[in-house]
Short mmCIF file of C-alpha atoms in Angstrom, two decimals:
data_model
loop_
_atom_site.label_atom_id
_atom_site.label_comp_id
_atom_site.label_asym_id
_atom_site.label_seq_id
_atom_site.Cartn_x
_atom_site.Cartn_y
_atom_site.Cartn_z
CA UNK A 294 36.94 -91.56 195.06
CA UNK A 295 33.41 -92.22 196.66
CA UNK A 296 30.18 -90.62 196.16
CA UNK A 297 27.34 -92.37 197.95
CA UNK A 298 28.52 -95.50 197.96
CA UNK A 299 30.28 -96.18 195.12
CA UNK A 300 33.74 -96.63 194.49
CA UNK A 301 36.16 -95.34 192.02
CA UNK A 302 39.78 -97.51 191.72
CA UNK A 303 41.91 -94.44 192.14
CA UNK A 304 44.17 -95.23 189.32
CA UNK A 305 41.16 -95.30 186.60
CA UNK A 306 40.23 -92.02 188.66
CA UNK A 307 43.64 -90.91 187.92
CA UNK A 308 43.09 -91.84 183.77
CA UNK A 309 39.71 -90.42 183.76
CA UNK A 310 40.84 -87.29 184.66
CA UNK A 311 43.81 -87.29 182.22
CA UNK A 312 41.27 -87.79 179.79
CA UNK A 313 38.78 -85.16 180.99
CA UNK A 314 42.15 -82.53 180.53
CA UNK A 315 42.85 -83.91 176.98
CA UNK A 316 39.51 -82.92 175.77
CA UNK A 317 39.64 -79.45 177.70
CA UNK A 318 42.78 -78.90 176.19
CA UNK A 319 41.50 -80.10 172.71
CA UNK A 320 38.29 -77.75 172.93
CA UNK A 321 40.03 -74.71 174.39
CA UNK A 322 42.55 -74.61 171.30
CA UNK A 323 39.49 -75.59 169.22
CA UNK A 324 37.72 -71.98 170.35
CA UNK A 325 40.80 -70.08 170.72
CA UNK A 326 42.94 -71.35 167.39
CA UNK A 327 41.06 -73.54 164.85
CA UNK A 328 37.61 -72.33 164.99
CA UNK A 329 38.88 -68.53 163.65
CA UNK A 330 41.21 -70.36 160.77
CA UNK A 331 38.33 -72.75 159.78
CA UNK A 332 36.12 -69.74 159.27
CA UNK A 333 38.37 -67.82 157.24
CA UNK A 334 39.56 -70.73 154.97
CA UNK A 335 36.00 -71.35 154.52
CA UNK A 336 35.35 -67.94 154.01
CA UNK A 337 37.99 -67.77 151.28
CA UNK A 338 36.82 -71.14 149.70
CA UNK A 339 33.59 -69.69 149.08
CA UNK A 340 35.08 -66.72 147.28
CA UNK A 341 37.44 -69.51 144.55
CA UNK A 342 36.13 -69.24 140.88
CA UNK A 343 35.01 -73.01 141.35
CA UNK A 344 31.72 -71.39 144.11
CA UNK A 345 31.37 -68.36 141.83
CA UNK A 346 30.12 -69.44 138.46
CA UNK A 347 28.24 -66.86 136.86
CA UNK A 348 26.85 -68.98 134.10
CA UNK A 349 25.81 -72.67 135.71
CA UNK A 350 26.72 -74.00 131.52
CA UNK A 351 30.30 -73.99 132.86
CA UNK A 352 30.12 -76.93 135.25
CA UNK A 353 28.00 -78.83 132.26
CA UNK A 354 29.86 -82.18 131.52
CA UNK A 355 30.33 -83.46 127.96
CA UNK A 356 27.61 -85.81 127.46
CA UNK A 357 25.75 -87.96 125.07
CA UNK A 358 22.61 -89.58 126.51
CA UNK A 359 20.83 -91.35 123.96
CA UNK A 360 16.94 -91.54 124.36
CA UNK A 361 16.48 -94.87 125.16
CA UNK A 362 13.59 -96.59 122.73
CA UNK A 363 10.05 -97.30 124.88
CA UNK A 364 9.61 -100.65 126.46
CA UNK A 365 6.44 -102.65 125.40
CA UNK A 366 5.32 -104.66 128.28
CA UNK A 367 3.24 -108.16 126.68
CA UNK A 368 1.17 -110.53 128.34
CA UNK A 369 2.88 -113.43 128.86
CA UNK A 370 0.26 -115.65 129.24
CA UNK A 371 -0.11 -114.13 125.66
CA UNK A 372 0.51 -117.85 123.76
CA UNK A 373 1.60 -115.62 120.35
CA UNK A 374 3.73 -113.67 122.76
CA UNK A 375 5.70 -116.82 123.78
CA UNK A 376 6.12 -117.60 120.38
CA UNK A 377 7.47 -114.22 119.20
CA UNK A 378 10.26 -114.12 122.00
CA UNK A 379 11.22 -117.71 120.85
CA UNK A 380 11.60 -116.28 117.46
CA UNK A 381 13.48 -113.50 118.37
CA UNK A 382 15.80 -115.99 120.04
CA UNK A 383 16.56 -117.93 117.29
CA UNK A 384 17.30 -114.92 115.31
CA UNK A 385 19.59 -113.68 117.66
CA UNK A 386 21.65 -117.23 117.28
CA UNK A 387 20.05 -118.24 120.87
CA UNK A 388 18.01 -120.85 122.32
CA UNK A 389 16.04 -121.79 125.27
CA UNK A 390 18.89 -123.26 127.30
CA UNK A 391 21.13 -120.18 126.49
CA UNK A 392 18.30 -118.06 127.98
CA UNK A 393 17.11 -117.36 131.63
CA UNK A 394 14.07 -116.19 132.54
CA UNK A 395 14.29 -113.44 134.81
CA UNK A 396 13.45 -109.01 135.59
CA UNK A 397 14.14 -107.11 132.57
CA UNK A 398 17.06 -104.95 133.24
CA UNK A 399 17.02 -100.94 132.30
CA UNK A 400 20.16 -100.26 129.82
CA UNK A 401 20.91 -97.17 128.98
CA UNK A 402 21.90 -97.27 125.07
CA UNK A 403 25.05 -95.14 125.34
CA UNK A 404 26.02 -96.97 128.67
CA UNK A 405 27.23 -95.75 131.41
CA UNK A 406 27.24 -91.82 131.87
CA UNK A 407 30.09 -90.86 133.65
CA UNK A 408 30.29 -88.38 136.31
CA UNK A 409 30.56 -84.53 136.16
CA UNK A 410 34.75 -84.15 137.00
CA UNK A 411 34.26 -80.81 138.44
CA UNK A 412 31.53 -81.64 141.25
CA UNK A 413 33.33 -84.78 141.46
CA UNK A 414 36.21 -83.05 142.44
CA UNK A 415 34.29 -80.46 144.72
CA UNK A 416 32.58 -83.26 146.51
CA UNK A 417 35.47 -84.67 147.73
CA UNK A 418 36.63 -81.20 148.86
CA UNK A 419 33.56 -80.78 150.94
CA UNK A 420 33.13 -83.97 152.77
CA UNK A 421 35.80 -83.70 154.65
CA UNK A 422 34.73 -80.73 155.66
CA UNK A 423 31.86 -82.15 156.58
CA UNK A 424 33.21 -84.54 159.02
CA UNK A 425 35.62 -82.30 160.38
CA UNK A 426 32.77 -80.00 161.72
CA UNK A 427 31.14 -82.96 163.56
CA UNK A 428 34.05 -84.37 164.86
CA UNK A 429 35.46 -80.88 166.27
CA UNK A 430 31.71 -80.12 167.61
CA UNK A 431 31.91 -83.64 169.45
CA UNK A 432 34.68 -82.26 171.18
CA UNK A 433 33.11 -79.23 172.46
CA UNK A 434 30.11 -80.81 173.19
CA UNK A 435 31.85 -83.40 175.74
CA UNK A 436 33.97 -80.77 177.39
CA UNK A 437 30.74 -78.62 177.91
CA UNK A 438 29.50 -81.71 179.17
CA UNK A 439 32.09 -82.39 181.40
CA UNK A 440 32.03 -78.84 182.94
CA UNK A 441 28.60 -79.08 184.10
CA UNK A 442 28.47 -79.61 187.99
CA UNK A 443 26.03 -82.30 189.74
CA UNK A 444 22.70 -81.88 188.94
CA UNK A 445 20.21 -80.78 191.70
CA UNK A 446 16.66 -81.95 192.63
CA UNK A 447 14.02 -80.62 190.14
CA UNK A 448 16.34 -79.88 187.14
CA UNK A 449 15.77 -81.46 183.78
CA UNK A 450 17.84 -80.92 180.61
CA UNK A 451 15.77 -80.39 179.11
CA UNK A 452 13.12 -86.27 139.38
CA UNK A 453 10.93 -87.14 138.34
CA UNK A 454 12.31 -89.29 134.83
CA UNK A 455 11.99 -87.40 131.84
CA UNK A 456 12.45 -88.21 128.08
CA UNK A 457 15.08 -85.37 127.89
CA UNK A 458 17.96 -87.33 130.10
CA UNK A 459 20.45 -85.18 129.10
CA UNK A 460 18.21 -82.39 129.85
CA UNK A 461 17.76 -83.98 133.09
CA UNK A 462 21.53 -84.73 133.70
CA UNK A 463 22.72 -80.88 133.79
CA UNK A 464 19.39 -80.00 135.61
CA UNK A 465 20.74 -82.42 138.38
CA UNK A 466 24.68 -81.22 138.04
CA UNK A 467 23.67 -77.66 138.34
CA UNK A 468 21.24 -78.51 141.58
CA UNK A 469 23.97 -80.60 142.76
CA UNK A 470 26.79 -77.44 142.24
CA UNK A 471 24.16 -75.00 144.13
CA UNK A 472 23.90 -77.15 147.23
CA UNK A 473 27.56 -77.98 147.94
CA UNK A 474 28.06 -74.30 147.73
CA UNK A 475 25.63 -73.40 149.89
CA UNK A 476 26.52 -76.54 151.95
CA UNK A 477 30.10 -74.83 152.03
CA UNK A 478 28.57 -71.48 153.19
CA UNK A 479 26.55 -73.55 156.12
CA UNK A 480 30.02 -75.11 156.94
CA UNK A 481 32.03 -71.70 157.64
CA UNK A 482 28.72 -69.75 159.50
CA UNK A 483 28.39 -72.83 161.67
CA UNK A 484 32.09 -72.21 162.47
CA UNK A 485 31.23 -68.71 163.06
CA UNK A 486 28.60 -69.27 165.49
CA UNK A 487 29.96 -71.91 167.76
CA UNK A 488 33.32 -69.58 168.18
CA UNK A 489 31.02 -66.41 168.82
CA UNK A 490 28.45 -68.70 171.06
CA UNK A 491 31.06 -70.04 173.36
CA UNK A 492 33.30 -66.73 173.64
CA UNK A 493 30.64 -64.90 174.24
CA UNK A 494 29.32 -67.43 177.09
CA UNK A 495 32.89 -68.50 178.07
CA UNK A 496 32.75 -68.28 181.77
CA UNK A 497 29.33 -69.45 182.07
CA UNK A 498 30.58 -72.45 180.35
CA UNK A 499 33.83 -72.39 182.44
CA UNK A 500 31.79 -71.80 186.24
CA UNK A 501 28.75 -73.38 185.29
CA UNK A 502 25.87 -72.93 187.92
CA UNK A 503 22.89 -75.42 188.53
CA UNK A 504 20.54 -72.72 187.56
CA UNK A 505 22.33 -71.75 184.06
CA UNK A 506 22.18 -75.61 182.66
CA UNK A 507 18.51 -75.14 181.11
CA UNK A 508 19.87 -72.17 179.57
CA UNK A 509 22.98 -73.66 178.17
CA UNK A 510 20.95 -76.70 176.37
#
């Protein structure tokens, strides 16, 4: 294989184009087969109890935030200061050696809050989701790619913190429960478009022309 002056070993010719069928293959059963199911078992996802709670207190974790109590901030070039801390030390049964100097560390009082289960468990429903989309619209995207013919002179492809935490912590679970349902609802019409899109512009896609590329991208 040749094309002004340069040369192509025929036998990586012969793998390229192995490869170059793979992903045709791969993309035509992606618009033909999978695209349709993927729609539909998103479509039915999006109608389980778990994306249709009525009243958002349902996906509400048990929780038991206590307000933490306000942090004073001395001088510490404040000599009484020093001496206070030193005190507090020794009533605590430590001493200076015992002690590092270093950032004050936020602590919750209760310690750590633990997750909400239910978005925990609809996260990890979603993501791969997620990556499935990109990694199927990869595929499409190089054998759309690989379909289009040489390219001619003159054409160009062209929370805020607030005192309430556990206020704060179903505020955030019930944002969080909105978005991966809409996120799921994104997931199945994205689905729907690219299999409409490319059946409806099959044979463009198929017989590309020079003058159609603009129109494609």
């Amino acid at each position: 294989m040749s094309s002004k002056g340069i040369k192509v070993d025929n036998d990586l010719k012969t793998k390229v184009d192995t490869f170059r069928e793979r992903i045709t293959g791969e993309a035509e059963n992606l618009v033909a087969d999978f695209f349709p199911k993927k729609l539909l078992e998103l479509d039915s996802f999006l109608k389980e109890p778990i994306l249709n709670v009525a009243d958002l207190k349902e996906i509400h974790s048990e929780i038991n935030v206590k307000v933490p109590d306000p942090i004073i901030l001395n001088n510490s070039h404040d000599g009484l200061d020093v001496q206070n801390a030193r005190k507090r030390k020794m009533e605590d049964g430590l001493d200076d050696e015992n002690c590092q100097d270093g950032p004050k560390v936020f602590v919750m009082p209760g310690g750590m809050i633990k997750s909400n289960g239910q978005l925990v468990d609809l996260i990890e429903r979603v993501k791969p989701e997620i990556r499935t989309l990109i990694e199927k619209c990869n595929t499409v995207k190089m054998w759309v790619q690989l379909l289009i013919p040489r390219i001619e002179d003159g054409n160009n492809f062209g929370v805020s913190i607030q005192e309430d935490y556990q206020r704060t912590v179903t505020e955030i679970d019930e944002k969080e429960y909105i978005s991966l349902k809409i996120i799921v609802s994104e997931l199945r019409n994205q689905y729907v478009t690219l299999h409409d899109m490319i059946l409806k512009n099959i044979e463009k896609i198929k017989r590309p022309r020079s003058s159609n590329n603009e129109a494609l991208y």
